[in-house]
PDB file of C-alpha atoms in Angstrom:
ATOM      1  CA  UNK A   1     -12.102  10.364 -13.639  1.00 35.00           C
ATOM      2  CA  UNK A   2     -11.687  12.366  -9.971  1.00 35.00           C
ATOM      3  CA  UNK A   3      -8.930   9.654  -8.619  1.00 36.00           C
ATOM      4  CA  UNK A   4     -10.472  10.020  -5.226  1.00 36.00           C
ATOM      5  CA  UNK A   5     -14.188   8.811  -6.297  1.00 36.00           C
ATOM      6  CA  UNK A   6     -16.507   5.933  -5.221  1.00 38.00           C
ATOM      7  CA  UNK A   7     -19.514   4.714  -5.380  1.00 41.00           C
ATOM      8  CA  UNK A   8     -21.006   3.680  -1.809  1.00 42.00           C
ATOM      9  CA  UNK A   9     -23.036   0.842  -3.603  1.00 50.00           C
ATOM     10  CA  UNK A  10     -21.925  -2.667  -2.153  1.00 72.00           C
ATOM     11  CA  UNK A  11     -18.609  -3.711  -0.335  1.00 84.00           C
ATOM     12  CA  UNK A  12     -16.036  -1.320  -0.600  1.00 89.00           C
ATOM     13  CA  UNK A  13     -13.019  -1.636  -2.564  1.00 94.00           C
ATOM     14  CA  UNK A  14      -9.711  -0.089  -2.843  1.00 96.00           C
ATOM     15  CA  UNK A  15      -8.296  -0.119  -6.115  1.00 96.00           C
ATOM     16  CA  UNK A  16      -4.473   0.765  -6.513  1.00 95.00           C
ATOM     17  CA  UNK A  17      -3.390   1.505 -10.234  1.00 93.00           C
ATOM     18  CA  UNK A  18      -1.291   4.048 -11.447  1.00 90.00           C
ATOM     19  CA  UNK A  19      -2.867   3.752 -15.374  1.00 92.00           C
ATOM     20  CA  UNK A  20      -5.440   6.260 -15.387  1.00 92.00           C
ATOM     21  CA  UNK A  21      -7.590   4.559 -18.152  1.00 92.00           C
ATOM     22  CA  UNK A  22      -7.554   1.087 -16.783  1.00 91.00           C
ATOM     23  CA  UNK A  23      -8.065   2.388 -13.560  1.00 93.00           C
ATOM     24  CA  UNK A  24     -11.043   3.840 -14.981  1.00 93.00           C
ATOM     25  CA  UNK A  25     -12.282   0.847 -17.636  1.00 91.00           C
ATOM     26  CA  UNK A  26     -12.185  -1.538 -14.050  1.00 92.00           C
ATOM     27  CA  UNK A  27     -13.781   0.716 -11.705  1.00 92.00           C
ATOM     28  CA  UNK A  28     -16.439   0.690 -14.250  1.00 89.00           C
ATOM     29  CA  UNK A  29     -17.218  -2.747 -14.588  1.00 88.00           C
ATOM     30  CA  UNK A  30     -16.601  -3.269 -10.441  1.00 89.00           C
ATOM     31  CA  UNK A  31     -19.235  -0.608  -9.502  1.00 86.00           C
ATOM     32  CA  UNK A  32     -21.521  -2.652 -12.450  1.00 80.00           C
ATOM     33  CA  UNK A  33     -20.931  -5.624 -10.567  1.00 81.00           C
ATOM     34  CA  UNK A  34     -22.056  -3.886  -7.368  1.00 79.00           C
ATOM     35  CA  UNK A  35     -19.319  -2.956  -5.481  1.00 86.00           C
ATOM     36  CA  UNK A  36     -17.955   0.556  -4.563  1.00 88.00           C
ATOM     37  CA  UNK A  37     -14.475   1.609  -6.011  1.00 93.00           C
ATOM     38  CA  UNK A  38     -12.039   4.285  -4.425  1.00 93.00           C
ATOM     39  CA  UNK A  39      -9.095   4.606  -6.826  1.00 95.00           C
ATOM     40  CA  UNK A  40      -5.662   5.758  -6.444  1.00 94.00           C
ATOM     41  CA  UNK A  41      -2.758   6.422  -8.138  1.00 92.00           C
ATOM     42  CA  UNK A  42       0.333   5.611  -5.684  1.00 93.00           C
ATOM     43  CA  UNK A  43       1.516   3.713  -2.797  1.00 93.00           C
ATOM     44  CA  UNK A  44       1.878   6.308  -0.306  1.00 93.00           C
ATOM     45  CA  UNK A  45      -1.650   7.084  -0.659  1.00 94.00           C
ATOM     46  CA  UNK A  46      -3.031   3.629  -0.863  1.00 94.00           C
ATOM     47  CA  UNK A  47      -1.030   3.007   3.024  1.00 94.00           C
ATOM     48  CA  UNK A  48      -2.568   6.449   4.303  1.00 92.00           C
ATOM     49  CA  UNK A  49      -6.418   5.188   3.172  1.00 92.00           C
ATOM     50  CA  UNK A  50      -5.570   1.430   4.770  1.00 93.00           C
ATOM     51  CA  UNK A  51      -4.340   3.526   7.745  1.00 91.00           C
ATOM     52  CA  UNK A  52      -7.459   5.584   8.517  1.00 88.00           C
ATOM     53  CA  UNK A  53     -10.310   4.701   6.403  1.00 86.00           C
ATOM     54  CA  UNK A  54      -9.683   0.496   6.011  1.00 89.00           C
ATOM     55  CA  UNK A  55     -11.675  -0.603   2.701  1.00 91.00           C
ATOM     56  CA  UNK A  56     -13.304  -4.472   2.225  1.00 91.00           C
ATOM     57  CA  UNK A  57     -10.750  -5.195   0.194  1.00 95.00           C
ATOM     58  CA  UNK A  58      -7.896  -3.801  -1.741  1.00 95.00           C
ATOM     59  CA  UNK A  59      -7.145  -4.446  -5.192  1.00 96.00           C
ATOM     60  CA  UNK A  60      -3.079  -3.866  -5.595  1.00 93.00           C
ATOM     61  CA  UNK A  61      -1.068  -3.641  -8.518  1.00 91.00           C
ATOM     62  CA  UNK A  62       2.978  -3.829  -7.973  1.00 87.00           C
ATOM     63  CA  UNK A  63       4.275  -1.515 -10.053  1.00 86.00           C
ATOM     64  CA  UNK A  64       2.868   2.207  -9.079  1.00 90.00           C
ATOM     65  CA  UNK A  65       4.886   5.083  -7.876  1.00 90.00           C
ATOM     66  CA  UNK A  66       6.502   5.907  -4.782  1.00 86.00           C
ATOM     67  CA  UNK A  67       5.992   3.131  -2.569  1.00 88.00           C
ATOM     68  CA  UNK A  68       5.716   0.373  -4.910  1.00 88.00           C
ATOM     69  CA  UNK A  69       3.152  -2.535  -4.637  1.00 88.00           C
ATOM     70  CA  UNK A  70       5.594  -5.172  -2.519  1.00 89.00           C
ATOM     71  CA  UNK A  71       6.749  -2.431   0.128  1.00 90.00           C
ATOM     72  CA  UNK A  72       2.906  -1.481   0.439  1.00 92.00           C
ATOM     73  CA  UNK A  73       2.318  -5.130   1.566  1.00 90.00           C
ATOM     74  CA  UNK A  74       4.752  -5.684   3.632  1.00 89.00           C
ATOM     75  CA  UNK A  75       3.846  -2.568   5.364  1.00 90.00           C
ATOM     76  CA  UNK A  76       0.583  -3.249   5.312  1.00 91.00           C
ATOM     77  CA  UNK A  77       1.127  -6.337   7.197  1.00 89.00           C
ATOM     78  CA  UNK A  78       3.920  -4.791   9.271  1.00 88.00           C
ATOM     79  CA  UNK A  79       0.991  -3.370  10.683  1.00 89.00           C
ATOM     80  CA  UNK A  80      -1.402  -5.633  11.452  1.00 87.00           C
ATOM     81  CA  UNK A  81      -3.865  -4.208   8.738  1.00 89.00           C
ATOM     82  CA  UNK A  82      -5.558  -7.283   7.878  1.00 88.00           C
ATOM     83  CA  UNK A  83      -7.799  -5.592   5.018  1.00 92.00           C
ATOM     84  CA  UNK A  84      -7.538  -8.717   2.345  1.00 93.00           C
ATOM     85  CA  UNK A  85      -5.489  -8.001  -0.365  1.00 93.00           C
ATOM     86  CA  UNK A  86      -5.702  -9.055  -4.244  1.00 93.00           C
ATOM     87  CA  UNK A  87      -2.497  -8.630  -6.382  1.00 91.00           C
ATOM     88  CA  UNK A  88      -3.357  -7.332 -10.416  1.00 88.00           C
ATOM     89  CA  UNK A  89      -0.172  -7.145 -11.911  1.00 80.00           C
ATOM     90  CA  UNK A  90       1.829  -8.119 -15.467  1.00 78.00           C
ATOM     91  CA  UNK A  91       3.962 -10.006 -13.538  1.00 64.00           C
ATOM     92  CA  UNK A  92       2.648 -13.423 -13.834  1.00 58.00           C
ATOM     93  CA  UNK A  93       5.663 -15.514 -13.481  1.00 54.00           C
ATOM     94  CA  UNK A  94       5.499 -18.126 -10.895  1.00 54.00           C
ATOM     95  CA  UNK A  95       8.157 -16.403  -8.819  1.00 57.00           C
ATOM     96  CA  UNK A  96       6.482 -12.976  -8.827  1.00 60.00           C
ATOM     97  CA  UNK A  97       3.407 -14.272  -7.692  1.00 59.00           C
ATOM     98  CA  UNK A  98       5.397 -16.425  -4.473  1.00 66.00           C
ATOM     99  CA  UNK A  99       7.021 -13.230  -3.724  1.00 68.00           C
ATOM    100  CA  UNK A 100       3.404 -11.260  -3.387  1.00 67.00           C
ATOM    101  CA  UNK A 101       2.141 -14.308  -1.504  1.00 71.00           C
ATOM    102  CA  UNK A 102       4.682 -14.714   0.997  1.00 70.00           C
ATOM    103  CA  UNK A 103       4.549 -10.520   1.253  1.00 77.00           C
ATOM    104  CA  UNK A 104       1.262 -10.763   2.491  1.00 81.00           C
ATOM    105  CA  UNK A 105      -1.142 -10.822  -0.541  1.00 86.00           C
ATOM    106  CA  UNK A 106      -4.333 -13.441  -0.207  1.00 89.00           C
ATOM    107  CA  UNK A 107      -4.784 -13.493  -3.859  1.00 90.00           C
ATOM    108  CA  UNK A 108      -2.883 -13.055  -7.326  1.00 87.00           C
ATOM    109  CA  UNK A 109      -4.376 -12.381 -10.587  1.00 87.00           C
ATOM    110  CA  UNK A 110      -1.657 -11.837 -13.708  1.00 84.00           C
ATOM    111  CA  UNK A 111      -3.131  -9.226 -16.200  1.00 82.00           C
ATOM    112  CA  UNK A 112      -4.829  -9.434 -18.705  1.00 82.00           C
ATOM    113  CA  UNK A 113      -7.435 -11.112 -16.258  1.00 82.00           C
ATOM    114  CA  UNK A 114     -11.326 -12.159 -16.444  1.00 84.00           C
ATOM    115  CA  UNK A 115     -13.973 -10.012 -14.803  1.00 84.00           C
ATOM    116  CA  UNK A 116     -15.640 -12.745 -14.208  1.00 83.00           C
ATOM    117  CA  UNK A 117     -13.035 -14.612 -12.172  1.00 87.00           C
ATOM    118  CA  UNK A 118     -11.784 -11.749 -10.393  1.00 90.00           C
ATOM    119  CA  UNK A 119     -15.161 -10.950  -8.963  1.00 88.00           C
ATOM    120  CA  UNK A 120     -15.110 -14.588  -7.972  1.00 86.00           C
ATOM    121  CA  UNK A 121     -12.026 -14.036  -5.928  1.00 88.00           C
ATOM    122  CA  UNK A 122     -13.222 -10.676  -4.975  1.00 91.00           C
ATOM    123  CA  UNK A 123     -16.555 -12.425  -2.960  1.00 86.00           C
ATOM    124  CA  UNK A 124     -14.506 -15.512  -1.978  1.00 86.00           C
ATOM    125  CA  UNK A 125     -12.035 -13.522   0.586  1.00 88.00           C
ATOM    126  CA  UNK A 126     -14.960 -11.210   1.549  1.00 86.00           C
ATOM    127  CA  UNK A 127     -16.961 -13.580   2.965  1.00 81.00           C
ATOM    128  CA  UNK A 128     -13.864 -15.526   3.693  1.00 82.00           C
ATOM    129  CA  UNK A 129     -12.971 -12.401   6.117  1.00 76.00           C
ATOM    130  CA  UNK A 130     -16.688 -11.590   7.220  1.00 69.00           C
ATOM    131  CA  UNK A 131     -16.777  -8.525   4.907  1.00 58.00           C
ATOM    132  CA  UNK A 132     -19.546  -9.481   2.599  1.00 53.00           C
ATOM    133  CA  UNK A 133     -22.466  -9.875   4.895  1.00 49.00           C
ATOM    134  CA  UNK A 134     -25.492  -9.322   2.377  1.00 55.00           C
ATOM    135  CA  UNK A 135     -25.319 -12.346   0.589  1.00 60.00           C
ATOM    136  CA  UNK A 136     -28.670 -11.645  -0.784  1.00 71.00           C
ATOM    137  CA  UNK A 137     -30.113  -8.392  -2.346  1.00 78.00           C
ATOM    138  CA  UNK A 138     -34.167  -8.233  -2.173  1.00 81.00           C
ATOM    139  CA  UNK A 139     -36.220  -6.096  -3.322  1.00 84.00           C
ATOM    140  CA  UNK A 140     -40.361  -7.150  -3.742  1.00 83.00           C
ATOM    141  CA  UNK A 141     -40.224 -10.455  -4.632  1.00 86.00           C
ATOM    142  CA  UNK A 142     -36.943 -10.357  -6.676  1.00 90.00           C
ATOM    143  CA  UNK A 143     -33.606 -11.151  -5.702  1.00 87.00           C
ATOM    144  CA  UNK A 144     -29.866 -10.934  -6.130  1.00 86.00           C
ATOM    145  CA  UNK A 145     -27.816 -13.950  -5.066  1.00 80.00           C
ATOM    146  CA  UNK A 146     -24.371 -11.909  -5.324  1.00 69.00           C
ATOM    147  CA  UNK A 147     -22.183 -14.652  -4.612  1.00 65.00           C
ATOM    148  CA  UNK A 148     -23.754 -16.518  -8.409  1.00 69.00           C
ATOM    149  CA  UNK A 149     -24.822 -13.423  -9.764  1.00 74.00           C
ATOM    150  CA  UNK A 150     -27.901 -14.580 -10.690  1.00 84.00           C
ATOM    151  CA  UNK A 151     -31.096 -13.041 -10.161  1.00 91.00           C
ATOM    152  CA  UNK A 152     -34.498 -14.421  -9.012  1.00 90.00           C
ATOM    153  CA  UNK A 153     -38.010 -14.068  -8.935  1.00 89.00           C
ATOM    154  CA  UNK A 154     -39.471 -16.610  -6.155  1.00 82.00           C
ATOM    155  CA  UNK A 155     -37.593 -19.570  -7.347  1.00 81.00           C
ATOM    156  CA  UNK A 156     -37.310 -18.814 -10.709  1.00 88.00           C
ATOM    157  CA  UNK A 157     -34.252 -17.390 -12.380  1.00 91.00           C
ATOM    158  CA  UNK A 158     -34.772 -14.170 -14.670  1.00 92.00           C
ATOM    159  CA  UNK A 159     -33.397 -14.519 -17.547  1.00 93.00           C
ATOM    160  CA  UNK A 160     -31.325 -10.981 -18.615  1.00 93.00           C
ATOM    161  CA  UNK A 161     -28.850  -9.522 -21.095  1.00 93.00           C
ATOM    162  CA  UNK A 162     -25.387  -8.703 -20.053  1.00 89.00           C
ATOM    163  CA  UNK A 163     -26.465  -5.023 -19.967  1.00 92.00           C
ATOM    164  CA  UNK A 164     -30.089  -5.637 -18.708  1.00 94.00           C
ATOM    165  CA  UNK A 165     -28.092  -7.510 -15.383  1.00 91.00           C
ATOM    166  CA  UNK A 166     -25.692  -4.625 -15.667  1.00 89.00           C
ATOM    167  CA  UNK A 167     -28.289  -2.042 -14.788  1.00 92.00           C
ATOM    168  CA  UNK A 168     -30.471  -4.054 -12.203  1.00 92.00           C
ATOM    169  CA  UNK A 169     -27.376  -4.203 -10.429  1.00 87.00           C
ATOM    170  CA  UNK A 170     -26.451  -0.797 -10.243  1.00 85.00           C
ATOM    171  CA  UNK A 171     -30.318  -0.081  -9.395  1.00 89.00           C
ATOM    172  CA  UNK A 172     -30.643  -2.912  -6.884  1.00 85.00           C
ATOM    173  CA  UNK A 173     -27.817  -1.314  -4.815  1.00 77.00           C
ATOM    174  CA  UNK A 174     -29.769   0.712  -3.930  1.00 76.00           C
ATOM    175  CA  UNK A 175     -33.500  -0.036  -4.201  1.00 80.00           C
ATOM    176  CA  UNK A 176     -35.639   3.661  -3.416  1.00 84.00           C
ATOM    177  CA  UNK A 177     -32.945   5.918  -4.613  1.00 83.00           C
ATOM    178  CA  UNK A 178     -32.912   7.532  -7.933  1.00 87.00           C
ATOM    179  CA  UNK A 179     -29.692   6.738  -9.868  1.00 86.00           C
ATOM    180  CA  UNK A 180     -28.359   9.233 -12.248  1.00 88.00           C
ATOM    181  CA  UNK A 181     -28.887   8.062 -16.055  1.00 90.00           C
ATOM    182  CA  UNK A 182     -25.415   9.395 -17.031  1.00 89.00           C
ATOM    183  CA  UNK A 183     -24.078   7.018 -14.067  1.00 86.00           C
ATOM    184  CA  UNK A 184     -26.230   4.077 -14.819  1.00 89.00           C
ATOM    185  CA  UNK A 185     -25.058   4.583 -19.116  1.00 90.00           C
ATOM    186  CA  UNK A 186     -21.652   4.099 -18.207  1.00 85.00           C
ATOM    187  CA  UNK A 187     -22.138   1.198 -15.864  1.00 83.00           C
ATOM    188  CA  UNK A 188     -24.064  -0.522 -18.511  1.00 88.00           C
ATOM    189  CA  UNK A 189     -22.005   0.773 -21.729  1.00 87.00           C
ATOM    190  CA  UNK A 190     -18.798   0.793 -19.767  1.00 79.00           C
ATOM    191  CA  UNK A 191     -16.185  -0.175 -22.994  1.00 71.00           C
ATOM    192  CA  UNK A 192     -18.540   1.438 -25.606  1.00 68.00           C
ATOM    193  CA  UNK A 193     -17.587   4.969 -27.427  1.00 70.00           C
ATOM    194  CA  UNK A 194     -19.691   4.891 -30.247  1.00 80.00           C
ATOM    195  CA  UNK A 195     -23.098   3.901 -28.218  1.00 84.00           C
ATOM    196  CA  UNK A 196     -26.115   6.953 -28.244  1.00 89.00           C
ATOM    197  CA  UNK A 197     -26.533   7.765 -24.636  1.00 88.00           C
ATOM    198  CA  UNK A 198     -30.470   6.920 -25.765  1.00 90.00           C
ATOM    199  CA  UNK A 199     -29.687   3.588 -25.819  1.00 93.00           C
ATOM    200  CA  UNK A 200     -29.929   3.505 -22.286  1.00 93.00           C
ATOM    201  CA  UNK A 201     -34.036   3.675 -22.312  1.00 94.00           C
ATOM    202  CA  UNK A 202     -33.874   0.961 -24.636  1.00 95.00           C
ATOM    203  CA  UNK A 203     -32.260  -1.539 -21.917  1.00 95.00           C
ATOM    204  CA  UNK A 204     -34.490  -0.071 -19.434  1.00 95.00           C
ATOM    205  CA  UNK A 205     -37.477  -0.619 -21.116  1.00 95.00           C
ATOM    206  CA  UNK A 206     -36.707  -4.336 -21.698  1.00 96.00           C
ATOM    207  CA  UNK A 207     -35.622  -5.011 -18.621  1.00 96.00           C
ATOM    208  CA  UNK A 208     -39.088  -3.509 -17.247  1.00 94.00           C
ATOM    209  CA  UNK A 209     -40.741  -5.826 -19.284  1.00 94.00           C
ATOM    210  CA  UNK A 210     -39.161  -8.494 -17.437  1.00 94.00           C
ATOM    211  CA  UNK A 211     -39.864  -7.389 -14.200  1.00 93.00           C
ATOM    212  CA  UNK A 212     -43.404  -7.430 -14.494  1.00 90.00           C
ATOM    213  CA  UNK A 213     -45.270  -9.901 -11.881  1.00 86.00           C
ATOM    214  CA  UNK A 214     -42.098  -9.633 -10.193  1.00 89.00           C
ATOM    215  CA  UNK A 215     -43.050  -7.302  -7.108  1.00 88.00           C
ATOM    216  CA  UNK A 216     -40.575  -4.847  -8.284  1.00 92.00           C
ATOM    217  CA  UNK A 217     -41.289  -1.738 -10.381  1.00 92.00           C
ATOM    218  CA  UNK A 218     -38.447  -0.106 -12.407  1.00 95.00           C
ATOM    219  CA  UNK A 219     -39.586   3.835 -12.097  1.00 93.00           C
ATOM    220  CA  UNK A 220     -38.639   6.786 -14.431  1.00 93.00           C
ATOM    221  CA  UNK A 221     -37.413   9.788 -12.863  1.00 91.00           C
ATOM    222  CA  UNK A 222     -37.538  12.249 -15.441  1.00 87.00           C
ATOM    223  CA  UNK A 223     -34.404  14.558 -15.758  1.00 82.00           C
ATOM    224  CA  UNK A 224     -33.654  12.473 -12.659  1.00 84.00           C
ATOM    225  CA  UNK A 225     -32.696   8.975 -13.687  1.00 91.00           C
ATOM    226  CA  UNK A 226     -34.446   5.825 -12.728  1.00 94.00           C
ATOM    227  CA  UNK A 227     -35.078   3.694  -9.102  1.00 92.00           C
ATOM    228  CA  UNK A 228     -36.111   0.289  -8.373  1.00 92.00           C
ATOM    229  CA  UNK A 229     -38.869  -0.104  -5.326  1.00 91.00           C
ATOM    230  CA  UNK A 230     -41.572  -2.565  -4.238  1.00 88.00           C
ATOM    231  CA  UNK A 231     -44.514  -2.477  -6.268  1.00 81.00           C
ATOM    232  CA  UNK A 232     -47.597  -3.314  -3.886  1.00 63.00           C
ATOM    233  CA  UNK A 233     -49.894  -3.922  -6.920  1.00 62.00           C
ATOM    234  CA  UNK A 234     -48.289  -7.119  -8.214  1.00 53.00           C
TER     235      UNK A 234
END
């Protein structure tokens, strides 16, 4: 993984982590979830992005190289950056996590943590600071209520796999634009090693199965990758 990559999908994030797998494995399933992940790997970095090119939200763990994770908060607060700021860390003890909250930090999340619950936190202090502003994804007739995670056609909810909701979410980001099928098989396969890259047009297919009467047309790209657009015919 390029350190310096993102996805411009959804809100962006800034994720601070020094573990070059995990960085990886959680950039993964963010940029599934919708959102777009910058990593990097230290603290003097992470203050020069805050500086000059302010993300949604960073995501900071404590113990990375040169500046460590406390000194980048208080500095961070020193000066007047009010980007909102999630601790990941291993230290979980009660003390730890009053130190990081009285340095600054609006959240604290001990590893090993729940996807689920830090994308919770993740949209609560977004729209708690203004910085989530499309509550709602549409495209046709379907739509994304990001704060549930659910998806729905009129007033029904669509029922979908894991990996079928993985992939309308990546596609959804961006509804008219072809996404790659190499990006969308590790969005949707993000932990699996021993998963054809095939397996990919089996999700799609189902999930284009479900769409039907929705308004919304999942289109093949071939050598391309897929889109999502409004389908005028249904």
């Amino acid at each position: 993984m390029n350190p310096a990559m993102t996805v411009a999908d959804g809100p962006r994030l800034l994720l601070v982590e020094d573990e070059p797998d995990l960085a990886a494995a959680l950039q993964r399933a963010l940029e599934a979830r919708g959102f777009a992940v910058t990593c990097c790997g230290n603290g003097s970095e992470a203050m020069n992005r805050l500086r000059h090119d302010p993300p949604a939200l960073l995501l900071l763990d404590l113990t990375i190289p040169g500046l460590d994770g406390l000194q980048v908060l208080h500095k961070a607060r020193a000066e007047q950056i009010g980007v909102p700021i999630v601790v990941l860390t291993a230290r979980s003890a009660v003390g730890d996590r009053v130190v990081g909250l009285n340095a600054g930090a609006d959240d604290y999340l001990g590893k090993p943590f729940d996807l689920d619950e830090l994308e919770a936190r993740i949209r609560a202090l977004l729209r708690r600071h203004g910085r989530d502003t499309e509550a709602v994804q549409r495209c046709g007739r379907l739509q994304l209520d990001r704060a549930a995670g659910a998806f729905y056609v009129g007033e029904q909810v669509l029922e979908l796999t894991p990996r079928e909701q993985a992939l309308l979410k990546a596609l959804m980001a961006t509804p008219g634009r072809a996404v790659a099928k190499e990006r969308l098989f590790r969005l949707v396969f993000p932990m699996a090693t021993e998963v054809q890259f095939e397996a990919i047009e089996v999700v799609a297919y189902r999930l284009r199965k479900k769409l039907a009467g929705s308004g919304t047309a999942l289109v093949t790209l071939r050598g391309l990758g897929y889109l999502l657009r409004e389908d005028a015919a249904t």
